[in-house]
XYZ file of C-alpha atoms in Angstrom:
619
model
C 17.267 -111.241 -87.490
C 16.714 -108.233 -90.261
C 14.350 -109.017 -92.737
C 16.147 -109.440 -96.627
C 14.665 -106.571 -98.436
C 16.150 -104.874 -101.193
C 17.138 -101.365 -101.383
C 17.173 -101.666 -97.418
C 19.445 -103.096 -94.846
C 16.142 -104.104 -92.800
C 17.539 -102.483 -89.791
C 17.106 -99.239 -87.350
C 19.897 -99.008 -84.766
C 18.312 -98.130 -81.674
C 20.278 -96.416 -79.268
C 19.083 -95.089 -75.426
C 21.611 -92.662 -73.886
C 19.557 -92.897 -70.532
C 20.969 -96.616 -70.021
C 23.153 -97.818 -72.643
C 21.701 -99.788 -74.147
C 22.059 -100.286 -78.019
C 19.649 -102.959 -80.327
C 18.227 -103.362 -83.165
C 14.632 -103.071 -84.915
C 13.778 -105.008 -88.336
C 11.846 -102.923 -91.044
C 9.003 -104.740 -93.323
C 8.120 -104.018 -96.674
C 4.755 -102.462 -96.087
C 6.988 -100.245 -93.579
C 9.149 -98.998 -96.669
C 6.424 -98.894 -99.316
C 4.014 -96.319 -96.787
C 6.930 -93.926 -95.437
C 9.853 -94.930 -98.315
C 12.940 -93.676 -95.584
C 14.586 -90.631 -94.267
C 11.842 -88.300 -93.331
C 9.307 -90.818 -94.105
C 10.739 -93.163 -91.988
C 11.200 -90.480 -88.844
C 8.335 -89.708 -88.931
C 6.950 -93.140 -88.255
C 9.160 -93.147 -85.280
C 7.959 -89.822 -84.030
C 4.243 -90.366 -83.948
C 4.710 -93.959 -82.475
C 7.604 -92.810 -79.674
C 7.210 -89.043 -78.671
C 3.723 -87.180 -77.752
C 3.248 -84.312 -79.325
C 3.178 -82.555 -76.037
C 7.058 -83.427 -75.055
C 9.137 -80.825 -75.030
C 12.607 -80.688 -77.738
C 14.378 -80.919 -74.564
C 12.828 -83.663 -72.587
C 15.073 -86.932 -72.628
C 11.806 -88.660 -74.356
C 11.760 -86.628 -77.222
C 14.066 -88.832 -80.603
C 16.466 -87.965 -82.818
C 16.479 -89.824 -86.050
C 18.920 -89.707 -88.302
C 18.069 -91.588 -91.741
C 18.989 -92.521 -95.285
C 16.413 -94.061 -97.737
C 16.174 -96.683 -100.418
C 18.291 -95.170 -102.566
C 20.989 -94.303 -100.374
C 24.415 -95.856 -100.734
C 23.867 -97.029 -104.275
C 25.163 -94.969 -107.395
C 22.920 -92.598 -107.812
C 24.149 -89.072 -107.266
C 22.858 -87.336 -104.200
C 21.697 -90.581 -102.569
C 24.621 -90.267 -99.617
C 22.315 -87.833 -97.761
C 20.667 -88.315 -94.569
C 17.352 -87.013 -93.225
C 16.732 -85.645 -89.715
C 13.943 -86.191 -88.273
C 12.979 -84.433 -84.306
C 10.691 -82.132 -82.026
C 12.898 -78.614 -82.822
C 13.982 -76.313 -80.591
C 12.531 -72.987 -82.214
C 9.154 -74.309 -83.131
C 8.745 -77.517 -80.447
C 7.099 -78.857 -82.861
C 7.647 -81.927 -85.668
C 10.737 -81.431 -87.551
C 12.744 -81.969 -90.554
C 16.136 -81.030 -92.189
C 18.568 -82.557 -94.199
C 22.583 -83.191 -95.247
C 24.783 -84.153 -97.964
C 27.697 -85.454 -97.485
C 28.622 -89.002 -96.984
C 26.732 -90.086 -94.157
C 23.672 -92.055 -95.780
C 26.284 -94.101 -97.681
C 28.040 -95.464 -95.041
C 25.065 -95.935 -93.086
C 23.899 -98.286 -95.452
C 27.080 -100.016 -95.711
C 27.720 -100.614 -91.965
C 24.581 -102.624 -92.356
C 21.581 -99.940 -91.312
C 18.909 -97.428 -93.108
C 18.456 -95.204 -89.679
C 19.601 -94.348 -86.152
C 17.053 -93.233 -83.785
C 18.484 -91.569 -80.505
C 16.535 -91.662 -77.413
C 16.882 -90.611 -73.617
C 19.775 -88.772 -72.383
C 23.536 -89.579 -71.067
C 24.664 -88.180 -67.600
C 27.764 -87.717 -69.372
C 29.226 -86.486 -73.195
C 29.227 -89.346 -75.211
C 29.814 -89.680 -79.282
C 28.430 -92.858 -80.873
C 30.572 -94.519 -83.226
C 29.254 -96.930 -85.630
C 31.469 -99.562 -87.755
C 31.321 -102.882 -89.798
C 31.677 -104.909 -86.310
C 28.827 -102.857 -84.635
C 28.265 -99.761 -82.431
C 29.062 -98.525 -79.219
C 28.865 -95.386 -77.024
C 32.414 -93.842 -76.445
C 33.422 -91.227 -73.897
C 32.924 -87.578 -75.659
C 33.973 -85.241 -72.850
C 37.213 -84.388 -74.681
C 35.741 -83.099 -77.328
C 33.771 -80.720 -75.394
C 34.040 -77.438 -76.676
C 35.631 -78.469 -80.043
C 34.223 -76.903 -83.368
C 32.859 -78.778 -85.756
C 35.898 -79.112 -87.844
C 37.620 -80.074 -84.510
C 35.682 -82.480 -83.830
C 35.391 -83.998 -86.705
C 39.228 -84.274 -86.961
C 39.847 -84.961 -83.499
C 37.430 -88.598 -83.734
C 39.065 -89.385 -87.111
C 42.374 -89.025 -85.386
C 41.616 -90.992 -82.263
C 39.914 -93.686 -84.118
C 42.794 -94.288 -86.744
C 40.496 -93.125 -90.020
C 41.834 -91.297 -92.780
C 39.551 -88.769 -94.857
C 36.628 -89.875 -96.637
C 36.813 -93.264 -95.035
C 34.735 -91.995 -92.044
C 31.748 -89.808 -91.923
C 32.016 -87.668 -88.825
C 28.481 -85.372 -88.067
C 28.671 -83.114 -84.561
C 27.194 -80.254 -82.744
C 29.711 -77.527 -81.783
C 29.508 -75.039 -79.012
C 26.184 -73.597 -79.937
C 24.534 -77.048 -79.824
C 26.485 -78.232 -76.374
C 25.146 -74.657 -74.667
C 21.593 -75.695 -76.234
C 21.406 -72.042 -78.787
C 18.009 -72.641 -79.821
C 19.082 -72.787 -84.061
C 21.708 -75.114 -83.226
C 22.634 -77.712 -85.708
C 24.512 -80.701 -86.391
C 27.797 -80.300 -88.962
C 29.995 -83.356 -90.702
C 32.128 -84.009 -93.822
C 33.654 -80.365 -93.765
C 31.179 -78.129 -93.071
C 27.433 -79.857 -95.006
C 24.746 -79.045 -92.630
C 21.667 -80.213 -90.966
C 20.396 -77.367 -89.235
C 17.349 -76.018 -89.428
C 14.822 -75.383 -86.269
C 18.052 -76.069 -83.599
C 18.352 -79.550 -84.167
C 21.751 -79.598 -82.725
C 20.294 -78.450 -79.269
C 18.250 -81.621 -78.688
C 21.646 -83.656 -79.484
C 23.365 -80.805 -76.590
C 20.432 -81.681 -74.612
C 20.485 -85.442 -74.964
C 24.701 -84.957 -74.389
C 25.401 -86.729 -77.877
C 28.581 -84.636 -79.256
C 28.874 -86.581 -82.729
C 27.748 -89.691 -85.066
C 30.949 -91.199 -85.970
C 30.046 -93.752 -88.667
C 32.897 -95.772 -90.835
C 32.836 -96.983 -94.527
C 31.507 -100.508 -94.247
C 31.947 -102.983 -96.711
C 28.388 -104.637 -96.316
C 26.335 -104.159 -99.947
C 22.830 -102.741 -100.727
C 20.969 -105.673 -102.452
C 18.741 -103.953 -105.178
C 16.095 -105.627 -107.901
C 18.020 -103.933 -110.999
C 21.633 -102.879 -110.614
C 21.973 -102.367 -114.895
C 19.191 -100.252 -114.126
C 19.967 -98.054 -111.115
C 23.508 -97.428 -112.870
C 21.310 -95.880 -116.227
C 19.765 -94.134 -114.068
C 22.198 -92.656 -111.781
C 23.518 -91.131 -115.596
C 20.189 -90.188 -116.233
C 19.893 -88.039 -112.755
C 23.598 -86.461 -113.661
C 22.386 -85.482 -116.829
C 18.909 -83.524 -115.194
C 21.753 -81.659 -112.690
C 23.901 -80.811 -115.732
C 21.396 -79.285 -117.912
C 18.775 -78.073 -115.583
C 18.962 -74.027 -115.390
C 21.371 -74.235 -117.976
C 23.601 -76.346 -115.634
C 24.727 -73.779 -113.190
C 24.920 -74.872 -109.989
C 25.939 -78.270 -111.712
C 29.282 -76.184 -112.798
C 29.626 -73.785 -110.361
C 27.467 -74.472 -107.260
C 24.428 -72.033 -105.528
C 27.464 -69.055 -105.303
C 26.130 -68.452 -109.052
C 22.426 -67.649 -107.708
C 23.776 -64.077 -106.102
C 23.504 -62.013 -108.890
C 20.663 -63.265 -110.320
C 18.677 -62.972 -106.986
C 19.024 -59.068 -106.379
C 18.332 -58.488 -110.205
C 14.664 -60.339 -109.594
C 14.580 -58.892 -106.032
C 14.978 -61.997 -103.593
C 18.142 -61.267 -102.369
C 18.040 -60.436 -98.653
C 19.636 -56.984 -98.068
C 20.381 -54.800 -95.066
C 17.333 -56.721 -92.939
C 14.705 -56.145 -95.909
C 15.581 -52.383 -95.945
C 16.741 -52.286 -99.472
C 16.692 -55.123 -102.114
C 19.697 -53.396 -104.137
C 23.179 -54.679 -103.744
C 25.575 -52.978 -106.077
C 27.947 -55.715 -104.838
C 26.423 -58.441 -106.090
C 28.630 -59.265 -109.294
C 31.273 -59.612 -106.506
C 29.839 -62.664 -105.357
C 29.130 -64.066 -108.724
C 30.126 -68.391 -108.381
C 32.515 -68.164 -111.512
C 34.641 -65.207 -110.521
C 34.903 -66.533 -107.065
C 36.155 -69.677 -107.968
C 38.470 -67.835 -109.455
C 39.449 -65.498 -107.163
C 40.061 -68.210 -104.186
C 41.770 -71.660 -104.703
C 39.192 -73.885 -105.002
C 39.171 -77.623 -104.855
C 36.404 -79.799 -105.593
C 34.708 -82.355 -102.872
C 31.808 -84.041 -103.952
C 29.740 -86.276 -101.951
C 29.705 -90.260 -102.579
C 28.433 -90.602 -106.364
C 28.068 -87.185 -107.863
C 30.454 -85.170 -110.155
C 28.684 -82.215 -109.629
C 30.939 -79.347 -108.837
C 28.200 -78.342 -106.528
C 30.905 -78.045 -103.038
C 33.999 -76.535 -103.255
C 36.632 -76.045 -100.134
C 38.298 -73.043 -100.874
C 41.744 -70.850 -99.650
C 42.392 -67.122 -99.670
C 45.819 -66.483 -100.794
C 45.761 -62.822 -100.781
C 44.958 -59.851 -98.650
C 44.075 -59.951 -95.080
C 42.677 -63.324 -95.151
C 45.754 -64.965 -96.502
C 45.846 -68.252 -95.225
C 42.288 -68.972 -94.516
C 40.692 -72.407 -95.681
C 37.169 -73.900 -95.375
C 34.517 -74.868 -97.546
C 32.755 -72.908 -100.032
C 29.868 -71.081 -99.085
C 26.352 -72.011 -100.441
C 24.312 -69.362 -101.623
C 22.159 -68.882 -98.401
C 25.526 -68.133 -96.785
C 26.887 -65.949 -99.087
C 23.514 -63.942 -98.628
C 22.965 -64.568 -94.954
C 26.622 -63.315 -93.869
C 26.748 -60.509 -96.999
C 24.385 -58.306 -98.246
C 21.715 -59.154 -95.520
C 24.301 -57.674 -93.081
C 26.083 -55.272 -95.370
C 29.406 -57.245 -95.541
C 30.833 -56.288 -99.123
C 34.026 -58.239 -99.157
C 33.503 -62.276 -100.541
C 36.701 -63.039 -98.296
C 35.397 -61.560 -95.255
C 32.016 -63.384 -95.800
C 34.275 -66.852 -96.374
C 35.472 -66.592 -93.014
C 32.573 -65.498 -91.340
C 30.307 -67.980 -92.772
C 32.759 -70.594 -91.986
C 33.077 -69.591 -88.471
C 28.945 -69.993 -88.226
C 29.706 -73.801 -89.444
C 32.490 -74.467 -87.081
C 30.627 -73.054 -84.266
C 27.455 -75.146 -85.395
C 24.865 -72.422 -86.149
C 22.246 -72.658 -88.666
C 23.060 -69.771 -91.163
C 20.003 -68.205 -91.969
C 18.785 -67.375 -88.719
C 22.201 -66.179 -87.445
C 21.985 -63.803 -90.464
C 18.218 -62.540 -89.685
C 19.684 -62.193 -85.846
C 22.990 -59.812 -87.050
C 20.882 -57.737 -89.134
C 18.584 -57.166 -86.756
C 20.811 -56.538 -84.158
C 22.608 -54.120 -86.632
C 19.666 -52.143 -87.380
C 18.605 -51.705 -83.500
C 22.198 -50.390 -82.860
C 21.626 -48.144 -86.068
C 18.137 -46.825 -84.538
C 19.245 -46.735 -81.039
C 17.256 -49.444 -79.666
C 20.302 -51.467 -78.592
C 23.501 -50.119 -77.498
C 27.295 -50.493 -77.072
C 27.127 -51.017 -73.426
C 23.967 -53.508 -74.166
C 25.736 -55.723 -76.480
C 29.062 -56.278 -74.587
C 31.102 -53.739 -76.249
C 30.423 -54.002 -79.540
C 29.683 -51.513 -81.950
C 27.276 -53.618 -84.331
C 27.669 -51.405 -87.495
C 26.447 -52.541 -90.775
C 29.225 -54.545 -92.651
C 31.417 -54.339 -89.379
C 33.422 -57.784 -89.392
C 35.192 -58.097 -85.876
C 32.171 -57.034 -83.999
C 30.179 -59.840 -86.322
C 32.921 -62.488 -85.350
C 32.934 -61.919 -82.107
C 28.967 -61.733 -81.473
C 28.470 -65.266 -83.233
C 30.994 -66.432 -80.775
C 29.047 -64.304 -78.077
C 26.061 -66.697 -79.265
C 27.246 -69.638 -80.003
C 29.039 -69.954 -76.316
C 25.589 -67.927 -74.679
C 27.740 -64.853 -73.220
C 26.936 -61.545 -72.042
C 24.055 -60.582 -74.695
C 24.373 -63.201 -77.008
C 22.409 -65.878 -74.055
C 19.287 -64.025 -75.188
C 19.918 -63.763 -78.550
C 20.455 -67.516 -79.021
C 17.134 -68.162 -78.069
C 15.771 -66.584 -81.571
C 15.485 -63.577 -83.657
C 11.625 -63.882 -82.844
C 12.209 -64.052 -78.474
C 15.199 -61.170 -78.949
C 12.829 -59.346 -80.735
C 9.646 -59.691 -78.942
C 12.127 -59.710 -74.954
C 13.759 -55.698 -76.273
C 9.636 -55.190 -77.211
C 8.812 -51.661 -78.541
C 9.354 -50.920 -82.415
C 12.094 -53.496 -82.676
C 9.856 -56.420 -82.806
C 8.849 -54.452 -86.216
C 11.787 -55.314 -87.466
C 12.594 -58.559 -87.440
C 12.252 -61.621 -89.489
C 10.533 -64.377 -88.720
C 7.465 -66.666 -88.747
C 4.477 -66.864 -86.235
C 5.677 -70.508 -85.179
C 9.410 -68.884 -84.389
C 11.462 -70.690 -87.117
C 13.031 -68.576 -89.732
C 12.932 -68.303 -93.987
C 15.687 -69.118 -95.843
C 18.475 -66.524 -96.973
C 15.507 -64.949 -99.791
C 14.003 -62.249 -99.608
C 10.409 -63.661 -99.813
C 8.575 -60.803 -100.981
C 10.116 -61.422 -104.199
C 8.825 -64.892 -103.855
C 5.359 -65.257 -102.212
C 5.029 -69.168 -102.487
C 7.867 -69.155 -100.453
C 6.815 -67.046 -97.853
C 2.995 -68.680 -98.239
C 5.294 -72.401 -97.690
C 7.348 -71.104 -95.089
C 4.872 -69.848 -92.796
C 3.014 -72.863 -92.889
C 5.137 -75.364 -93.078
C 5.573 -77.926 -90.825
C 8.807 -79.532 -91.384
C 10.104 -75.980 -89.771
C 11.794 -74.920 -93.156
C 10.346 -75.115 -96.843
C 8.309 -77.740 -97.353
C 8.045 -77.339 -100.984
C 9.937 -76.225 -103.719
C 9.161 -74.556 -107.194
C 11.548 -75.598 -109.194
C 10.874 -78.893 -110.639
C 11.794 -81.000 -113.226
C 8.468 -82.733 -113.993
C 5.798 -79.689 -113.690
C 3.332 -81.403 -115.566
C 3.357 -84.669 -113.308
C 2.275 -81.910 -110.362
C -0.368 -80.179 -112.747
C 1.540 -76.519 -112.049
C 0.179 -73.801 -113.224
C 1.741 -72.506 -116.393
C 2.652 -69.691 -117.038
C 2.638 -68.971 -113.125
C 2.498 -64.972 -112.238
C 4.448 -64.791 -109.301
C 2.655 -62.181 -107.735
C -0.593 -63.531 -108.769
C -2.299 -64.633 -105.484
C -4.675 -66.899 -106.581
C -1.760 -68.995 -108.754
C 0.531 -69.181 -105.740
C -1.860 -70.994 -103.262
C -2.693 -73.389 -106.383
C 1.039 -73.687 -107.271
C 2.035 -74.317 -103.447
C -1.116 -76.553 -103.200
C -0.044 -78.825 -106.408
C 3.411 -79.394 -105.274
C 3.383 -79.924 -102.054
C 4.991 -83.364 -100.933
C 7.383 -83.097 -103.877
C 10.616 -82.105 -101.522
C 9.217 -84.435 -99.189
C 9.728 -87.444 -101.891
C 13.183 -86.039 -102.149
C 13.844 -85.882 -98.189
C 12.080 -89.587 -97.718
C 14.775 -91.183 -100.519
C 16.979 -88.774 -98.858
C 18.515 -87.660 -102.369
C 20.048 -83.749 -103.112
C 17.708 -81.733 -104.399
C 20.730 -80.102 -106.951
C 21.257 -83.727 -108.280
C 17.596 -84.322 -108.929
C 15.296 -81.458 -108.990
C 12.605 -83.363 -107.854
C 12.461 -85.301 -111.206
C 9.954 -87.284 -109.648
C 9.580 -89.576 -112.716
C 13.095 -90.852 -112.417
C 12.934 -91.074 -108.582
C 9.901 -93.271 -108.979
C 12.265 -95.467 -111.621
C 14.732 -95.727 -108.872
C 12.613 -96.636 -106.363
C 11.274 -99.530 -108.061
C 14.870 -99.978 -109.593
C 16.166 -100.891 -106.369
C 13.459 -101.958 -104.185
C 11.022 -103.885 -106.602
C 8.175 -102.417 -105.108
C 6.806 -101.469 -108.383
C 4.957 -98.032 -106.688
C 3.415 -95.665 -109.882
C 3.949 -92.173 -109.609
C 0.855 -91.430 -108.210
C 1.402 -94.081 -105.534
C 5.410 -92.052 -105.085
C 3.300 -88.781 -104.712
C 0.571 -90.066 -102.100
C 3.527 -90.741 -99.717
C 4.871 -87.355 -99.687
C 1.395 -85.913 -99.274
C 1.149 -88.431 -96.491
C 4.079 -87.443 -94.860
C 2.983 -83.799 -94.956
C -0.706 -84.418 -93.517
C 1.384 -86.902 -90.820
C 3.557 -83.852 -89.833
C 0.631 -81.335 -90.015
C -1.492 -83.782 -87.463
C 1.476 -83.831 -85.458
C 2.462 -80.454 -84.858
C -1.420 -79.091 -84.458
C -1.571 -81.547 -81.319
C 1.736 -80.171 -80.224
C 0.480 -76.507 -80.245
C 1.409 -75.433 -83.554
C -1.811 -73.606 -84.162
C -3.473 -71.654 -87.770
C -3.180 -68.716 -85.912
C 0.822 -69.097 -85.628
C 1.018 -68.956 -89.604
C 2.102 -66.122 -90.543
C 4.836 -63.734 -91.503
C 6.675 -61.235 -88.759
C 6.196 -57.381 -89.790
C 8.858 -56.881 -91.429
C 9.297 -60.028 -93.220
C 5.481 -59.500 -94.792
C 6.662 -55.782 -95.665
C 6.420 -54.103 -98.801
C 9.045 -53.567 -100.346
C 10.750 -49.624 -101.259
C 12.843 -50.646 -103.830
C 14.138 -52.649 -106.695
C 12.484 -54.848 -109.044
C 9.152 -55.637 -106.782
C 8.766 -51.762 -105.251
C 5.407 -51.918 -104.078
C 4.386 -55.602 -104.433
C 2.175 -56.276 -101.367
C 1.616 -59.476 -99.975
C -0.478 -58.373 -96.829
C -3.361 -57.645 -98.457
C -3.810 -61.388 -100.177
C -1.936 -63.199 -97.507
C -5.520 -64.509 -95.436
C -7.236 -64.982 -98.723
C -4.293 -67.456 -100.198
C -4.140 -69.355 -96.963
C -7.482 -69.969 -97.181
C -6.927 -71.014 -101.072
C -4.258 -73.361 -99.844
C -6.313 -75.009 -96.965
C -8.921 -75.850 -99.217
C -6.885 -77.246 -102.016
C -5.102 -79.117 -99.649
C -8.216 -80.758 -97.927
C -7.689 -78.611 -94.523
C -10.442 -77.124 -92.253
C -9.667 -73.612 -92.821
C -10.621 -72.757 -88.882
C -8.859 -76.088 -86.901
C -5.924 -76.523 -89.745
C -6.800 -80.483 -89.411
C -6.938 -82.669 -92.615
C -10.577 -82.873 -93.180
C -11.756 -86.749 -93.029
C -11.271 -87.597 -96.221
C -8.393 -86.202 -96.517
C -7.096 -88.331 -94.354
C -9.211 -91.783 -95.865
C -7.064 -90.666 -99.212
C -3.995 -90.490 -97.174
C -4.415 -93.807 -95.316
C -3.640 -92.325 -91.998
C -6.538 -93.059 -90.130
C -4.783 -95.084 -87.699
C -2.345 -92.230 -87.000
C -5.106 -89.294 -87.215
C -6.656 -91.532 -83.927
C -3.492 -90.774 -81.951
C -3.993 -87.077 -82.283
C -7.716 -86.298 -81.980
C-alpha cells in the first residue's frame, strides 16, 4: 500500500515490456525531500537500475517519465513531466522535458512517475486510467504521426480532447533516428538527445494517460492557490511580459539585433527577415487560438491556421522560437508560413527541432560547396531556403531512406562519415548532442553550459528571477570570460529545481523563492532555500558521476569548429571564444568543486552533496 504523503501520490508505476508485467513501488519522504520529483526522481531510478555502461538501446536501459510535487495542483506550469533516460546521441544520462497536460493527469490517476523497462516483442502503447493500467496492442498505429496517433488512441478509447493526455514517438522514433523524441497534447515536446529512439527501441508507441479524478493532498491549499497568482504574476511581468502575451515567436527579432540568432549554419548572423517573424504580427497574420496547458493563462501556445496564399488550409500549433529559428533563418527559409508547415511536419514526424535544423543547414551548405550532391542526396537539390527539397529530406530522415539513414544518426556522425572540410562545418558538441536554436557565440555561458552539460541540453539558464539568491554577478559582461564561468558556476542546478518540480520555466523563471514556498506549501517538508538549491546541485553532481562512468569524458567538452567560430558579422564581429574557452572550463571546474583533469566531484564535493553512497557505485 502507497505511503500518505502530501504533494505525492506515493506511487511509481512500474512497467516491464519484456514480460508484462505492471506493479507498483511506494515513495518515502526522505525519497521526495533528497531528489523532490521529475528529474530528481529519474535520476534515482537510473543510478539504482541501469549501469552506466548499458547502451540507450539495450532492453535494460529505463525510461522515466515524471511529474513532481507540484504537479497537478494550481500552480501554472506544474502539468509538465520530466524525462529521464540513457540518450541516443550522447549514451549517456539524460534529461528533457514537456508541457502539456501530462503531469496533471498523472497525478490524478493516482501516480508521480512511470518508469519503463525491458522491451516488447511486439508494438504496444500503455494506457493508464482511474481503474489502473494495462499494455494494449500498438501495431496499428505503426507509422502514424504524432498528431495521428494521438487522435487515433483518443478515438479508439472513446476520449474527447483535453480529457486524455496522449504522448508518442512518430516515424523517426519507431526507425530509432538517433534525435528522436516523444510528442503529445498537439505538438509540446520532449526531445532532446533522441529520447524517442529508446521508446522505438523498447517498441512503446505512446503513453496514453486519462484525467483521473483522484486528488493531490497538500499541507496548505489557501496557500498554494496565492501562490499559483503569485507565479502568474512573475510570467506576466517578467521581460516586460512578452512571452506571457505573445509566446517565444516575440524573441526573433530581438535575437539577430544582439546576434544569437542562428543564420545560414553560423555563416552570417544578419537576417533582414527577422521583423517577419516578430510574435505580434504573426498572431496576426495566421488565425490563432489559444491552448494553454492545465493551470496557466499564459498565452504562451497558440495552434494556428493559414488562410491565405499557398498554405491555405494548413493548421498546427504555433511554433516556439527555437522552431521558428531552427526551420528559418538557420536554413534561409524567409516565408513564416512556409516555416509553420515545416516545423510542424518535424513535430508530426517526431524529430527534435534543433538538431534537424543544424542537420539541413549543413546539408545545405555542403550542396552549396560541392561536398554533397544531387545524385548523393536522392534527388534533391538542397538549396538554401528551398522548401520541397526540405520537406521531403525530413521525411527522408525521419523514415531512414536513401541518404537520410545516415543523416539520422547526427549532424556530428554525417559530418565526421562525408570527413574532409565538411566536418568544419557543422554544429555540434564533443559528446554529439546539439545547442539549442542560438547562435552561441552571442552567448558564451550557453555554449560554456552546453558543452558540458550533462543532462544532454542546457543545464542552466541565465535568466532568473531571484539573481541575488544565486549570488550572480552583476552587471555580467557577456563576453567577459572570467564572469561567464562564475555566472554558469553560481547558477547551476537552478533549471534543475525547475525540471525536479517539473514546472515551465515561462511560468516561473526559476523564481526559486516562490518554488521553495510551494514546495513546502504542498508537501510540508519545510526545506529553506538553501536546502531547495543543494538538491539541484545534487542532481547535477549525480548526473555528472553518471555519465563520466558511462564514457562521457573532459575531453568530449567542447564546441565543433564551426559552432566555436568567430563570428564575420553583426553585432559580435570578431568576438572570440576559442581563445578563453580552456581557461573558463577550468574556472568552472573549480568553482564547481571538479578535478579539472578526471571531471569527478572532488570529495568534498560530494560530502556537501550527500552522495557518497551513490559516488561508491561509480568509482
Amino acid at each position: 500500500m502507497a505511503t500518505q504523503l502530501n504533494g505525492s501520490t506515493g506511487k511509481v508505476l512500474r512497467v516491464d515490456l519484456t514480460s508484462g508485467k505492471i506493479w507498483d513501488d511506494t515513495l518515502d519522504e526522505a525519497t521526495i525531500r533528497r531528489f523532490l520529483g521529475g528529474t530528481g526522481l529519474g535520476v534515482k531510478y537510473m543510478t539504482d537500475l541501469v549501469d552506466p555502461k548499458t547502451n540507450w538501446s539495450d532492453p535494460k536501459n529505463i525510461f522515466f517519465i515524471g511529474s513532481g510535487p507540484l504537479g497537478g495542483l494550481r500552480i501554472p506550469g506544474c502539468a509538465s513531466v520530466s524525462v529521464v533516460t540513457k540518450g541516443a546521441q550522447t549514451n549517456g544520462l539524460t534529461s528533457t522535458q514537456s508541457n502539456g497536460n501530462l503531469g496533471a493527469h498523472l497525478k490524478w490517476c493516482g501516480y508521480d512517475a512511470i518508469v519503463v523497462s525491458g522491451a516488447s516483442p511486439t508494438w504496444k502503447y500503455l494506457y493508464l486510467h482511474d481503474g489502473g493500467a494495462e499494455l494494449r496492442d500498438a501495431s496499428h498505429l505503426v507509422g502514424k504521426d504524432t498528431w495521428q496517433t494521438e487522435e487515433a488512441i483518443k478515438e479508439e478509447l472513446g476520449y474527447k480532447e483535453r480529457t486524455m493526455s496522449v504522448f508518442s514517438i512518430g516515424p523517426a522514433g519507431e526507425n530509432l533516428v538517433k534525435f528522436a523524441g516523444i510528442f503529445g497534447d498537439r505538438g509540446h515536446a520532449a526531445a532532446h538527445n533522441g529520447v524517442g529512439a529508446v521508446l522505438g527501441a523498447k517498441k512503446l508507441k505512446a503513453f496514453a494517460v486519462a484525467r483521473g479524478t483522484k486528488k493531490v493532498p497538500v499541507v496548505n491549499q489557501e496557500l498554494i492557490n496565492e501562490l499559483g497568482r503569485q507565479t502568474t504574476e512573475v510570467a506576466k511581468t517578467f521581460g516586460g511580459g512578452n512571452v506571457y502575451t505573445w509566446g517565444t515567436s516575440r524573441v526573433v527579432p530581438g535575437a539577430e539585433t544582439a546576434g544569437w540568432l542562428p543564420v545560414k549554419n553560423y555563416l552570417t548572423n544578419v537576417f533582414p527577415e527577422k521583423d517577419l517573424f516578430d510574435g505580434a504580427r504573426l498572431r496576426s497574420l495566421f488565425k490563432s487560438t489559444n491552448y494553454p496547458c492545465y493551470a496557466c493563462s499564459s498565452h504562451h501556445y497558440e495552434l494556428m491556421a493559414i488562410t491565405e496564399g499557398k498554405n491555405a488550409g494548413f493548421a498546427g500549433k504555433e511554433p516556439e522560437y527555437e522552431q521558428w529559428a531552427s526551420m528559418g533563418p538557420q536554413i534561409q527559409v524567409k516565408d513564416p508560413a512556409d516555416v509553420l508547415v515545416i516545423a510542424n511536419l518535424v513535430d508530426q514526424m517526431g524529430m527534435e527541432t534543433n538538431e534537424t535544423g543544424w542537420i539541413i543547414g549543413w546539408v545545405m551548405e555542403c550542396y552549396e560547396k560541392g561536398a554533397l550532391t544531387k545524385k548523393d542526396l536522392d534527388g534533391l537539390e538542397m538549396t538554401w531556403g528551398n522548401v520541397s527539397a526540405v520537406m521531403e529530406l525530413i521525411k527522408n530522415i525521419a523514415n531512414r531512406r536513401g541518404y537520410g539513414n545516415i543523416l539520422a544518426e547526427g549532424v556530428k556522425y554525417a559530418a565526421e562519415k562525408l570527413g574532409g572540410e565538411a566536418v568544419k562545418w557543422a554544429v555540434f558538441t564533443g559528446k554529439g548532442n546539439s545547442p539549442r536554436g542560438h547562435d552561441h557565440r552571442g552567448r558564451w555561458v550557453e555554449m560554456l553550459d552546453t558543452c558540458i552539460s550533462d543532462t544532454g541540453t542546457l543545464q542552466t539558464q541565465m535568466l532568473l528571477n531571484n539573481r541575488e539568491i544565486w549570488n550572480m554577478p552583476t552587471p555580467f559582461d557577456i563576453f567577459n570570460p572570467d564572469q561567464v564561468a562564475q555566472a554558469e558556476a553560481n547558477s547551476t542546478g537552478s533549471m534543475t529545481i525547475s525540471d525536479c518540480l517539473v514546472q515551465c520555466w515561462f511560468c516561473a523563471f526559476n523564481d526559486t523563492k516562490l518554488q521553495t514556498e510551494a514546495i513546502n506549501a504542498a508537501t510540508g517538508l519545510n526545506m529553506t532555500i538553501d536546502e531547495v538549491k543543494k538538491v539541484g546541485r545534487r542532481i547535477i553532481n549525480i548526473m555528472r558521476l553518471y555519465n563520466l562512468k558511462a564514457g562521457l569524458r573532459p575531453d568530449k567538452e567542447k564546441p565543433s569548429v564551426r559552432y566555436s567560430s568567430t563570428p564575420v558579422d553583426g553585432p559580435n564581429k570578431d568576438k572570440a571564444i576559442v581563445p578563453h574557452w580552456e581557461n573558463m572550463v577550468s574556472k568552472y571546474y573549480t568553482l564547481m568543486g571538479w578535478d579539472r583533469s578526471t571531471g569527478m566531484p572532488l570529495p568534498e564535493t560530494i560530502k556537501a552533496l550527500d552522495i557518497e553512497d551513490i559516488a561508491k557505485k561509480f568509482k
